[in-house]
PDB file of C-alpha atoms and ligand atoms in Angstrom:
ATOM      1  CA  UNK A  23     141.946 -73.948 -40.005  1.00  0.00           C
ATOM      2  CA  UNK A  24     141.663 -76.452 -37.209  1.00  0.00           C
ATOM      3  CA  UNK A  25     140.115 -75.927 -33.742  1.00  0.00           C
ATOM      4  CA  UNK A  26     140.667 -78.393 -30.905  1.00  0.00           C
ATOM      5  CA  UNK A  27     138.358 -77.991 -27.904  1.00  0.00           C
ATOM      6  CA  UNK A  28     139.499 -79.337 -24.551  1.00  0.00           C
ATOM      7  CA  UNK A  29     136.449 -79.399 -22.361  1.00  0.00           C
ATOM      8  CA  UNK A  30     134.281 -81.569 -20.144  1.00  0.00           C
ATOM      9  CA  UNK A  31     131.516 -80.695 -22.646  1.00  0.00           C
ATOM     10  CA  UNK A  32     133.247 -80.614 -26.040  1.00  0.00           C
ATOM     11  CA  UNK A  33     130.081 -81.590 -27.923  1.00  0.00           C
ATOM     12  CA  UNK A  34     128.299 -78.560 -26.499  1.00  0.00           C
ATOM     13  CA  UNK A  35     130.869 -76.233 -28.078  1.00  0.00           C
ATOM     14  CA  UNK A  36     130.953 -78.147 -31.364  1.00  0.00           C
ATOM     15  CA  UNK A  37     127.154 -78.090 -31.524  1.00  0.00           C
ATOM     16  CA  UNK A  38     126.874 -74.343 -31.060  1.00  0.00           C
ATOM     17  CA  UNK A  39     129.550 -73.948 -33.683  1.00  0.00           C
ATOM     18  CA  UNK A  40     127.729 -76.280 -36.066  1.00  0.00           C
ATOM     19  CA  UNK A  41     125.187 -73.660 -37.161  1.00  0.00           C
ATOM     20  CA  UNK A  42     125.077 -70.647 -39.444  1.00  0.00           C
ATOM     21  CA  UNK A  43     128.264 -69.145 -40.803  1.00  0.00           C
ATOM     22  CA  UNK A  44     130.546 -71.433 -38.795  1.00  0.00           C
ATOM     23  CA  UNK A  45     128.639 -74.557 -39.799  1.00  0.00           C
ATOM     24  CA  UNK A  46     128.779 -73.504 -43.442  1.00  0.00           C
ATOM     25  CA  UNK A  47     132.507 -72.776 -43.176  1.00  0.00           C
ATOM     26  CA  UNK A  48     132.891 -76.351 -41.922  1.00  0.00           C
ATOM     27  CA  UNK A  49     130.871 -77.694 -44.860  1.00  0.00           C
ATOM     28  CA  UNK A  50     133.040 -75.679 -47.217  1.00  0.00           C
ATOM     29  CA  UNK A  51     136.142 -77.305 -45.743  1.00  0.00           C
ATOM     30  CA  UNK A  52     137.436 -74.005 -44.339  1.00  0.00           C
ATOM     31  CA  UNK A  53     137.649 -75.315 -40.804  1.00  0.00           C
ATOM     32  CA  UNK A  54     137.323 -78.387 -38.660  1.00  0.00           C
ATOM     33  CA  UNK A  55     136.431 -78.698 -34.976  1.00  0.00           C
ATOM     34  CA  UNK A  56     137.694 -81.555 -32.814  1.00  0.00           C
ATOM     35  CA  UNK A  57     136.549 -82.203 -29.245  1.00  0.00           C
ATOM     36  CA  UNK A  58     138.709 -83.672 -26.473  1.00  0.00           C
ATOM     37  CA  UNK A  59     137.246 -84.583 -23.095  1.00  0.00           C
ATOM     38  CA  UNK A  60     139.796 -84.763 -20.241  1.00  0.00           C
ATOM     39  CA  UNK A  61     137.556 -87.295 -18.518  1.00  0.00           C
ATOM     40  CA  UNK A  62     138.470 -89.764 -21.249  1.00  0.00           C
ATOM     41  CA  UNK A  63     142.130 -89.452 -20.157  1.00  0.00           C
ATOM     42  CA  UNK A  64     141.497 -89.408 -16.403  1.00  0.00           C
ATOM     43  CA  UNK A  65     142.721 -92.300 -14.249  1.00  0.00           C
ATOM     44  CA  UNK A  66     140.837 -94.541 -11.867  1.00  0.00           C
ATOM     45  CA  UNK A  67     137.297 -95.826 -11.514  1.00  0.00           C
ATOM     46  CA  UNK A  68     135.941 -92.350 -10.925  1.00  0.00           C
ATOM     47  CA  UNK A  69     137.881 -90.726 -13.766  1.00  0.00           C
ATOM     48  CA  UNK A  70     138.545 -87.775 -11.573  1.00  0.00           C
ATOM     49  CA  UNK A  71     139.298 -84.492 -13.334  1.00  0.00           C
ATOM     50  CA  UNK A  72     139.274 -82.092 -10.381  1.00  0.00           C
ATOM     51  CA  UNK A  73     140.164 -81.784  -6.707  1.00  0.00           C
ATOM     52  CA  UNK A  74     139.856 -79.387  -3.782  1.00  0.00           C
ATOM     53  CA  UNK A  75     141.995 -76.246  -3.805  1.00  0.00           C
ATOM     54  CA  UNK A  76     145.044 -76.101  -1.536  1.00  0.00           C
ATOM     55  CA  UNK A  77     144.631 -73.326   1.014  1.00  0.00           C
ATOM     56  CA  UNK A  78     140.914 -74.040   1.290  1.00  0.00           C
ATOM     57  CA  UNK A  79     137.976 -72.201  -0.169  1.00  0.00           C
ATOM     58  CA  UNK A  80     134.976 -73.175  -2.250  1.00  0.00           C
ATOM     59  CA  UNK A  81     134.881 -75.056  -5.515  1.00  0.00           C
ATOM     60  CA  UNK A  82     137.155 -77.459  -7.304  1.00  0.00           C
ATOM     61  CA  UNK A  83     140.278 -77.044  -9.409  1.00  0.00           C
ATOM     62  CA  UNK A  84     140.975 -79.051 -12.571  1.00  0.00           C
ATOM     63  CA  UNK A  85     143.867 -81.502 -12.162  1.00  0.00           C
ATOM     64  CA  UNK A  86     147.101 -81.242 -14.128  1.00  0.00           C
ATOM     65  CA  UNK A  87     147.374 -84.832 -15.271  1.00  0.00           C
ATOM     66  CA  UNK A  88     144.132 -85.433 -17.171  1.00  0.00           C
ATOM     67  CA  UNK A  89     144.684 -82.154 -19.012  1.00  0.00           C
ATOM     68  CA  UNK A  90     148.300 -83.013 -19.836  1.00  0.00           C
ATOM     69  CA  UNK A  91     147.231 -86.411 -21.146  1.00  0.00           C
ATOM     70  CA  UNK A  92     144.457 -84.797 -23.202  1.00  0.00           C
ATOM     71  CA  UNK A  93     146.892 -82.303 -24.720  1.00  0.00           C
ATOM     72  CA  UNK A  94     149.281 -85.156 -25.536  1.00  0.00           C
ATOM     73  CA  UNK A  95     146.491 -87.096 -27.276  1.00  0.00           C
ATOM     74  CA  UNK A  96     145.452 -83.979 -29.182  1.00  0.00           C
ATOM     75  CA  UNK A  97     149.041 -83.456 -30.366  1.00  0.00           C
ATOM     76  CA  UNK A  98     149.451 -87.111 -31.292  1.00  0.00           C
ATOM     77  CA  UNK A  99     146.319 -86.926 -33.479  1.00  0.00           C
ATOM     78  CA  UNK A 100     147.887 -84.180 -35.590  1.00  0.00           C
ATOM     79  CA  UNK A 101     151.500 -83.019 -35.297  1.00  0.00           C
ATOM     80  CA  UNK A 102     150.758 -79.466 -36.559  1.00  0.00           C
ATOM     81  CA  UNK A 103     151.604 -77.061 -33.713  1.00  0.00           C
ATOM     82  CA  UNK A 104     148.574 -75.558 -31.974  1.00  0.00           C
ATOM     83  CA  UNK A 105     148.313 -72.118 -30.388  1.00  0.00           C
ATOM     84  CA  UNK A 106     146.834 -72.968 -26.977  1.00  0.00           C
ATOM     85  CA  UNK A 107     144.303 -70.493 -25.564  1.00  0.00           C
ATOM     86  CA  UNK A 108     142.790 -70.718 -22.083  1.00  0.00           C
ATOM     87  CA  UNK A 109     139.421 -68.979 -21.777  1.00  0.00           C
ATOM     88  CA  UNK A 110     138.987 -67.209 -18.453  1.00  0.00           C
ATOM     89  CA  UNK A 111     137.806 -63.901 -17.000  1.00  0.00           C
ATOM     90  CA  UNK A 112     141.458 -63.225 -16.037  1.00  0.00           C
ATOM     91  CA  UNK A 113     142.540 -63.182 -19.680  1.00  0.00           C
ATOM     92  CA  UNK A 114     143.152 -60.181 -21.885  1.00  0.00           C
ATOM     93  CA  UNK A 115     139.971 -59.080 -23.655  1.00  0.00           C
ATOM     94  CA  UNK A 116     139.216 -60.740 -27.002  1.00  0.00           C
ATOM     95  CA  UNK A 117     138.975 -57.931 -29.565  1.00  0.00           C
ATOM     96  CA  UNK A 118     138.161 -57.853 -33.266  1.00  0.00           C
ATOM     97  CA  UNK A 119     141.836 -57.059 -33.961  1.00  0.00           C
ATOM     98  CA  UNK A 120     142.941 -60.141 -32.012  1.00  0.00           C
ATOM     99  CA  UNK A 121     140.275 -62.275 -33.724  1.00  0.00           C
ATOM    100  CA  UNK A 122     141.719 -61.204 -37.077  1.00  0.00           C
ATOM    101  CA  UNK A 123     145.230 -62.205 -36.018  1.00  0.00           C
ATOM    102  CA  UNK A 124     143.993 -65.542 -34.693  1.00  0.00           C
ATOM    103  CA  UNK A 125     142.165 -66.158 -37.982  1.00  0.00           C
ATOM    104  CA  UNK A 126     145.536 -66.332 -39.730  1.00  0.00           C
ATOM    105  CA  UNK A 127     146.740 -69.260 -37.559  1.00  0.00           C
ATOM    106  CA  UNK A 128     146.470 -72.813 -38.886  1.00  0.00           C
ATOM    107  CA  UNK A 129     145.495 -74.398 -35.575  1.00  0.00           C
ATOM    108  CA  UNK A 130     144.045 -73.208 -32.264  1.00  0.00           C
ATOM    109  CA  UNK A 131     143.423 -75.312 -29.155  1.00  0.00           C
ATOM    110  CA  UNK A 132     140.840 -73.925 -26.739  1.00  0.00           C
ATOM    111  CA  UNK A 133     141.124 -74.990 -23.126  1.00  0.00           C
ATOM    112  CA  UNK A 134     137.822 -74.573 -21.270  1.00  0.00           C
ATOM    113  CA  UNK A 135     137.983 -74.491 -17.497  1.00  0.00           C
ATOM    114  CA  UNK A 136     135.122 -75.513 -15.240  1.00  0.00           C
ATOM    115  CA  UNK A 137     134.697 -75.157 -11.519  1.00  0.00           C
ATOM    116  CA  UNK A 138     137.017 -72.620  -9.915  1.00  0.00           C
ATOM    117  CA  UNK A 139     139.696 -72.961 -12.563  1.00  0.00           C
ATOM    118  CA  UNK A 140     142.696 -75.015 -13.633  1.00  0.00           C
ATOM    119  CA  UNK A 141     145.873 -75.775 -11.672  1.00  0.00           C
ATOM    120  CA  UNK A 142     148.118 -72.776 -12.333  1.00  0.00           C
ATOM    121  CA  UNK A 143     151.149 -74.984 -13.137  1.00  0.00           C
ATOM    122  CA  UNK A 144     149.356 -76.515 -16.127  1.00  0.00           C
ATOM    123  CA  UNK A 145     148.436 -73.037 -17.370  1.00  0.00           C
ATOM    124  CA  UNK A 146     152.022 -71.793 -16.984  1.00  0.00           C
ATOM    125  CA  UNK A 147     153.455 -74.801 -18.823  1.00  0.00           C
ATOM    126  CA  UNK A 148     150.957 -75.324 -21.624  1.00  0.00           C
ATOM    127  CA  UNK A 149     149.013 -72.160 -22.383  1.00  0.00           C
ATOM    128  CA  UNK A 150     150.217 -69.587 -24.928  1.00  0.00           C
ATOM    129  CA  UNK A 151     147.526 -67.016 -24.275  1.00  0.00           C
ATOM    130  CA  UNK A 152     144.663 -66.383 -21.852  1.00  0.00           C
ATOM    131  CA  UNK A 153     141.605 -64.590 -23.250  1.00  0.00           C
ATOM    132  CA  UNK A 154     138.390 -63.265 -21.751  1.00  0.00           C
ATOM    133  CA  UNK A 155     135.207 -62.472 -23.689  1.00  0.00           C
ATOM    134  CA  UNK A 156     134.107 -59.792 -21.224  1.00  0.00           C
ATOM    135  CA  UNK A 157     134.084 -58.547 -17.656  1.00  0.00           C
ATOM    136  CA  UNK A 158     131.574 -61.027 -16.302  1.00  0.00           C
ATOM    137  CA  UNK A 159     131.910 -64.558 -15.027  1.00  0.00           C
ATOM    138  CA  UNK A 160     130.529 -67.557 -16.909  1.00  0.00           C
ATOM    139  CA  UNK A 161     130.269 -70.962 -15.281  1.00  0.00           C
ATOM    140  CA  UNK A 162     132.797 -72.381 -17.696  1.00  0.00           C
ATOM    141  CA  UNK A 163     134.881 -71.538 -20.744  1.00  0.00           C
ATOM    142  CA  UNK A 164     132.637 -73.361 -23.243  1.00  0.00           C
ATOM    143  CA  UNK A 165     130.460 -70.433 -24.265  1.00  0.00           C
ATOM    144  CA  UNK A 166     133.555 -68.247 -24.491  1.00  0.00           C
ATOM    145  CA  UNK A 167     135.199 -70.863 -26.746  1.00  0.00           C
ATOM    146  CA  UNK A 168     132.120 -70.890 -28.987  1.00  0.00           C
ATOM    147  CA  UNK A 169     132.233 -67.089 -29.165  1.00  0.00           C
ATOM    148  CA  UNK A 170     135.897 -67.156 -30.135  1.00  0.00           C
ATOM    149  CA  UNK A 171     135.332 -69.831 -32.789  1.00  0.00           C
ATOM    150  CA  UNK A 172     132.497 -67.809 -34.304  1.00  0.00           C
ATOM    151  CA  UNK A 173     134.474 -64.539 -34.332  1.00  0.00           C
ATOM    152  CA  UNK A 174     137.504 -66.231 -35.915  1.00  0.00           C
ATOM    153  CA  UNK A 175     135.736 -68.628 -38.298  1.00  0.00           C
ATOM    154  CA  UNK A 176     133.705 -65.927 -40.035  1.00  0.00           C
ATOM    155  CA  UNK A 177     136.962 -64.194 -40.935  1.00  0.00           C
ATOM    156  CA  UNK A 178     138.226 -67.167 -42.938  1.00  0.00           C
ATOM    157  CA  UNK A 179     138.356 -66.360 -46.631  1.00  0.00           C
ATOM    158  CA  UNK A 180     135.170 -67.711 -48.194  1.00  0.00           C
ATOM    159  CA  UNK A 181     133.199 -68.068 -44.933  1.00  0.00           C
ATOM    160  CA  UNK A 182     130.923 -65.100 -45.558  1.00  0.00           C
ATOM    161  CA  UNK A 183     128.846 -64.964 -48.700  1.00  0.00           C
ATOM    162  CA  UNK A 184     129.396 -61.278 -49.239  1.00  0.00           C
ATOM    163  CA  UNK A 185     133.121 -60.688 -48.779  1.00  0.00           C
ATOM    164  CA  UNK A 186     132.364 -57.039 -48.118  1.00  0.00           C
ATOM    165  CA  UNK A 187     130.304 -57.588 -45.019  1.00  0.00           C
ATOM    166  CA  UNK A 188     133.212 -58.420 -42.686  1.00  0.00           C
ATOM    167  CA  UNK A 189     135.008 -55.225 -43.628  1.00  0.00           C
ATOM    168  CA  UNK A 190     131.962 -53.078 -42.828  1.00  0.00           C
ATOM    169  CA  UNK A 191     131.383 -54.624 -39.400  1.00  0.00           C
ATOM    170  CA  UNK A 192     131.725 -52.705 -36.180  1.00  0.00           C
ATOM    171  CA  UNK A 193     135.364 -52.545 -34.996  1.00  0.00           C
ATOM    172  CA  UNK A 194     136.783 -53.445 -38.395  1.00  0.00           C
ATOM    173  CA  UNK A 195     139.424 -51.183 -39.859  1.00  0.00           C
ATOM    174  CA  UNK A 196     138.737 -47.913 -38.100  1.00  0.00           C
ATOM    175  CA  UNK A 197     137.555 -49.245 -34.724  1.00  0.00           C
ATOM    176  CA  UNK A 198     134.155 -47.506 -34.883  1.00  0.00           C
ATOM    177  CA  UNK A 199     130.681 -48.952 -34.343  1.00  0.00           C
ATOM    178  CA  UNK A 200     128.632 -49.827 -37.416  1.00  0.00           C
ATOM    179  CA  UNK A 201     125.983 -47.446 -38.799  1.00  0.00           C
ATOM    180  CA  UNK A 202     122.238 -48.320 -38.648  1.00  0.00           C
ATOM    181  CA  UNK A 203     120.737 -50.443 -41.443  1.00  0.00           C
ATOM    182  CA  UNK A 204     117.270 -50.414 -43.016  1.00  0.00           C
ATOM    183  CA  UNK A 205     115.313 -52.563 -45.438  1.00  0.00           C
ATOM    184  CA  UNK A 206     111.798 -52.597 -46.911  1.00  0.00           C
ATOM    185  CA  UNK A 207     109.220 -51.165 -46.428  1.00  0.00           C
ATOM    186  CA  UNK A 208     110.236 -47.517 -46.866  1.00  0.00           C
ATOM    187  CA  UNK A 209     107.318 -46.374 -44.736  1.00  0.00           C
ATOM    188  CA  UNK A 210     106.129 -48.233 -41.688  1.00  0.00           C
ATOM    189  CA  UNK A 211     104.228 -47.405 -38.514  1.00  0.00           C
ATOM    190  CA  UNK A 212     107.617 -47.601 -36.735  1.00  0.00           C
ATOM    191  CA  UNK A 213     109.071 -44.892 -38.948  1.00  0.00           C
ATOM    192  CA  UNK A 214     110.521 -44.019 -42.351  1.00  0.00           C
ATOM    193  CA  UNK A 215     113.815 -45.041 -43.887  1.00  0.00           C
ATOM    194  CA  UNK A 216     116.183 -42.013 -43.905  1.00  0.00           C
ATOM    195  CA  UNK A 217     115.740 -40.281 -47.266  1.00  0.00           C
ATOM    196  CA  UNK A 218     119.467 -40.200 -48.037  1.00  0.00           C
ATOM    197  CA  UNK A 219     119.529 -44.017 -48.296  1.00  0.00           C
ATOM    198  CA  UNK A 220     116.923 -43.845 -51.074  1.00  0.00           C
ATOM    199  CA  UNK A 221     118.692 -41.053 -52.961  1.00  0.00           C
ATOM    200  CA  UNK A 222     120.953 -43.242 -55.079  1.00  0.00           C
ATOM    201  CA  UNK A 223     123.760 -40.755 -54.383  1.00  0.00           C
ATOM    202  CA  UNK A 224     126.596 -43.033 -53.302  1.00  0.00           C
ATOM    203  CA  UNK A 225     128.830 -40.260 -52.025  1.00  0.00           C
ATOM    204  CA  UNK A 226     126.083 -38.851 -49.823  1.00  0.00           C
ATOM    205  CA  UNK A 227     125.161 -42.295 -48.567  1.00  0.00           C
ATOM    206  CA  UNK A 228     128.786 -43.007 -47.627  1.00  0.00           C
ATOM    207  CA  UNK A 229     128.957 -39.627 -45.922  1.00  0.00           C
ATOM    208  CA  UNK A 230     125.772 -40.288 -43.921  1.00  0.00           C
ATOM    209  CA  UNK A 231     126.914 -43.770 -42.911  1.00  0.00           C
ATOM    210  CA  UNK A 232     130.257 -42.457 -41.741  1.00  0.00           C
ATOM    211  CA  UNK A 233     128.560 -39.781 -39.689  1.00  0.00           C
ATOM    212  CA  UNK A 234     126.179 -42.301 -38.105  1.00  0.00           C
ATOM    213  CA  UNK A 235     129.133 -44.547 -37.276  1.00  0.00           C
ATOM    214  CA  UNK A 236     130.969 -41.693 -35.621  1.00  0.00           C
ATOM    215  CA  UNK A 237     127.851 -40.491 -33.817  1.00  0.00           C
ATOM    216  CA  UNK A 238     126.908 -43.908 -32.478  1.00  0.00           C
ATOM    217  CA  UNK A 239     130.418 -44.482 -31.259  1.00  0.00           C
ATOM    218  CA  UNK A 240     130.319 -41.130 -29.476  1.00  0.00           C
ATOM    219  CA  UNK A 241     126.952 -41.970 -27.881  1.00  0.00           C
ATOM    220  CA  UNK A 242     127.564 -45.589 -26.974  1.00  0.00           C
ATOM    221  CA  UNK A 243     131.294 -46.231 -26.782  1.00  0.00           C
ATOM    222  CA  UNK A 244     133.150 -42.936 -26.448  1.00  0.00           C
ATOM    223  CA  UNK A 245     136.194 -44.920 -25.234  1.00  0.00           C
ATOM    224  CA  UNK A 246     136.624 -46.197 -28.820  1.00  0.00           C
ATOM    225  CA  UNK A 247     136.885 -42.670 -30.179  1.00  0.00           C
ATOM    226  CA  UNK A 248     140.052 -42.091 -28.143  1.00  0.00           C
ATOM    227  CA  UNK A 249     141.748 -44.909 -30.064  1.00  0.00           C
ATOM    228  CA  UNK A 250     140.293 -44.217 -33.525  1.00  0.00           C
ATOM    229  CA  UNK A 251     142.391 -42.290 -36.024  1.00  0.00           C
ATOM    230  CA  UNK A 252     139.880 -39.643 -37.125  1.00  0.00           C
ATOM    231  CA  UNK A 253     140.491 -37.470 -40.169  1.00  0.00           C
ATOM    232  CA  UNK A 254     139.667 -33.772 -40.282  1.00  0.00           C
ATOM    233  CA  UNK A 255     136.550 -34.637 -42.282  1.00  0.00           C
ATOM    234  CA  UNK A 256     135.531 -37.190 -39.603  1.00  0.00           C
ATOM    235  CA  UNK A 257     135.862 -34.565 -36.889  1.00  0.00           C
ATOM    236  CA  UNK A 258     133.620 -32.208 -38.822  1.00  0.00           C
ATOM    237  CA  UNK A 259     131.016 -34.934 -39.354  1.00  0.00           C
ATOM    238  CA  UNK A 260     131.094 -35.817 -35.665  1.00  0.00           C
ATOM    239  CA  UNK A 261     130.857 -32.165 -34.640  1.00  0.00           C
ATOM    240  CA  UNK A 262     127.759 -31.755 -36.796  1.00  0.00           C
ATOM    241  CA  UNK A 263     126.229 -34.959 -35.371  1.00  0.00           C
ATOM    242  CA  UNK A 264     126.949 -33.763 -31.835  1.00  0.00           C
ATOM    243  CA  UNK A 265     125.423 -30.342 -32.445  1.00  0.00           C
ATOM    244  CA  UNK A 266     122.270 -31.922 -33.897  1.00  0.00           C
ATOM    245  CA  UNK A 267     122.009 -34.434 -31.098  1.00  0.00           C
ATOM    246  CA  UNK A 268     122.536 -31.843 -28.359  1.00  0.00           C
ATOM    247  CA  UNK A 269     119.977 -29.533 -29.984  1.00  0.00           C
ATOM    248  CA  UNK A 270     117.438 -32.376 -29.950  1.00  0.00           C
ATOM    249  CA  UNK A 271     118.246 -33.964 -26.579  1.00  0.00           C
ATOM    250  CA  UNK A 272     119.728 -31.058 -24.640  1.00  0.00           C
ATOM    251  CA  UNK A 273     122.506 -32.792 -22.720  1.00  0.00           C
ATOM    252  CA  UNK A 274     125.564 -34.892 -23.565  1.00  0.00           C
ATOM    253  CA  UNK A 275     125.458 -38.689 -23.109  1.00  0.00           C
ATOM    254  CA  UNK A 276     126.911 -40.156 -19.874  1.00  0.00           C
ATOM    255  CA  UNK A 277     130.608 -39.623 -19.491  1.00  0.00           C
ATOM    256  CA  UNK A 278     131.007 -37.101 -22.299  1.00  0.00           C
ATOM    257  CA  UNK A 279     132.777 -33.921 -21.299  1.00  0.00           C
TER     258      UNK A 279
HETATM  259  N1  ADE B  87     135.163 -68.367 -18.334  1.00  0.00           N
HETATM  260  C1  ADE B  87     134.368 -67.849 -17.374  1.00  0.00           C
HETATM  261  N2  ADE B  87     134.090 -66.566 -17.608  1.00  0.00           N
HETATM  262  C2  ADE B  87     134.738 -66.232 -18.761  1.00  0.00           C
HETATM  263  C3  ADE B  87     134.857 -65.033 -19.513  1.00  0.00           C
HETATM  264  N3  ADE B  87     134.275 -63.901 -19.134  1.00  0.00           N
HETATM  265  N4  ADE B  87     135.609 -65.071 -20.632  1.00  0.00           N
HETATM  266  C4  ADE B  87     136.226 -66.195 -21.006  1.00  0.00           C
HETATM  267  N5  ADE B  87     136.160 -67.350 -20.330  1.00  0.00           N
HETATM  268  C5  ADE B  87     135.420 -67.377 -19.216  1.00  0.00           C
END
């Protein structure tokens, strides 16, 4: 899969994406990342890429023309059609489900805004989708682009060493949070590993993990439980977790009825 980054700091995004799983996926030929700097396609001595907003107000807005020229150069370099994503806090939230859909595309172009934003006409004409990585404001789209690349790249077949690990992640499949994990030593000053994980009984381990997943989701992200398709067995596991938790703590977590 191919990523094209349109940014005033394309190397910054490519560098973050050059490490770990994403870097390895690149080495394995599963993806390539190409940077495009609109300043290289800006006109004039000053290579201007932004201007003041009409109507007044603070900050600068990125100009249409350097971005159009950059997109044209990006398309000329490879004729394969690109799905163009603009990263901004006004976009729809990036979810694991959307990351999985994006992972099936052959080519994604990521437009990173700086300053107050990008001229709306360019967005209307050129952008297929606007995505946000959360309800907070970053000073530019670059970190959001790196986040998206990471979330999508690790889903490429062959990117992860253990093919199982993507399926077990939080939000995968059933939309629940992941269960807790433990490794050696069994006993430590910080506590013991839960005995069930040492039992060798795979059915009981699966049962415990499912219950922890349900319980954590209830405690930390009850909104996800509304969307999750829970079986009768899940509801029983969650009920038991709740009862145990309430007996130990005495009151429900914030927001739980
Ligand atoms: N650019 C600035 N803030 C952002 C956010 N929260 N998500 C995506 N892009 C952004």
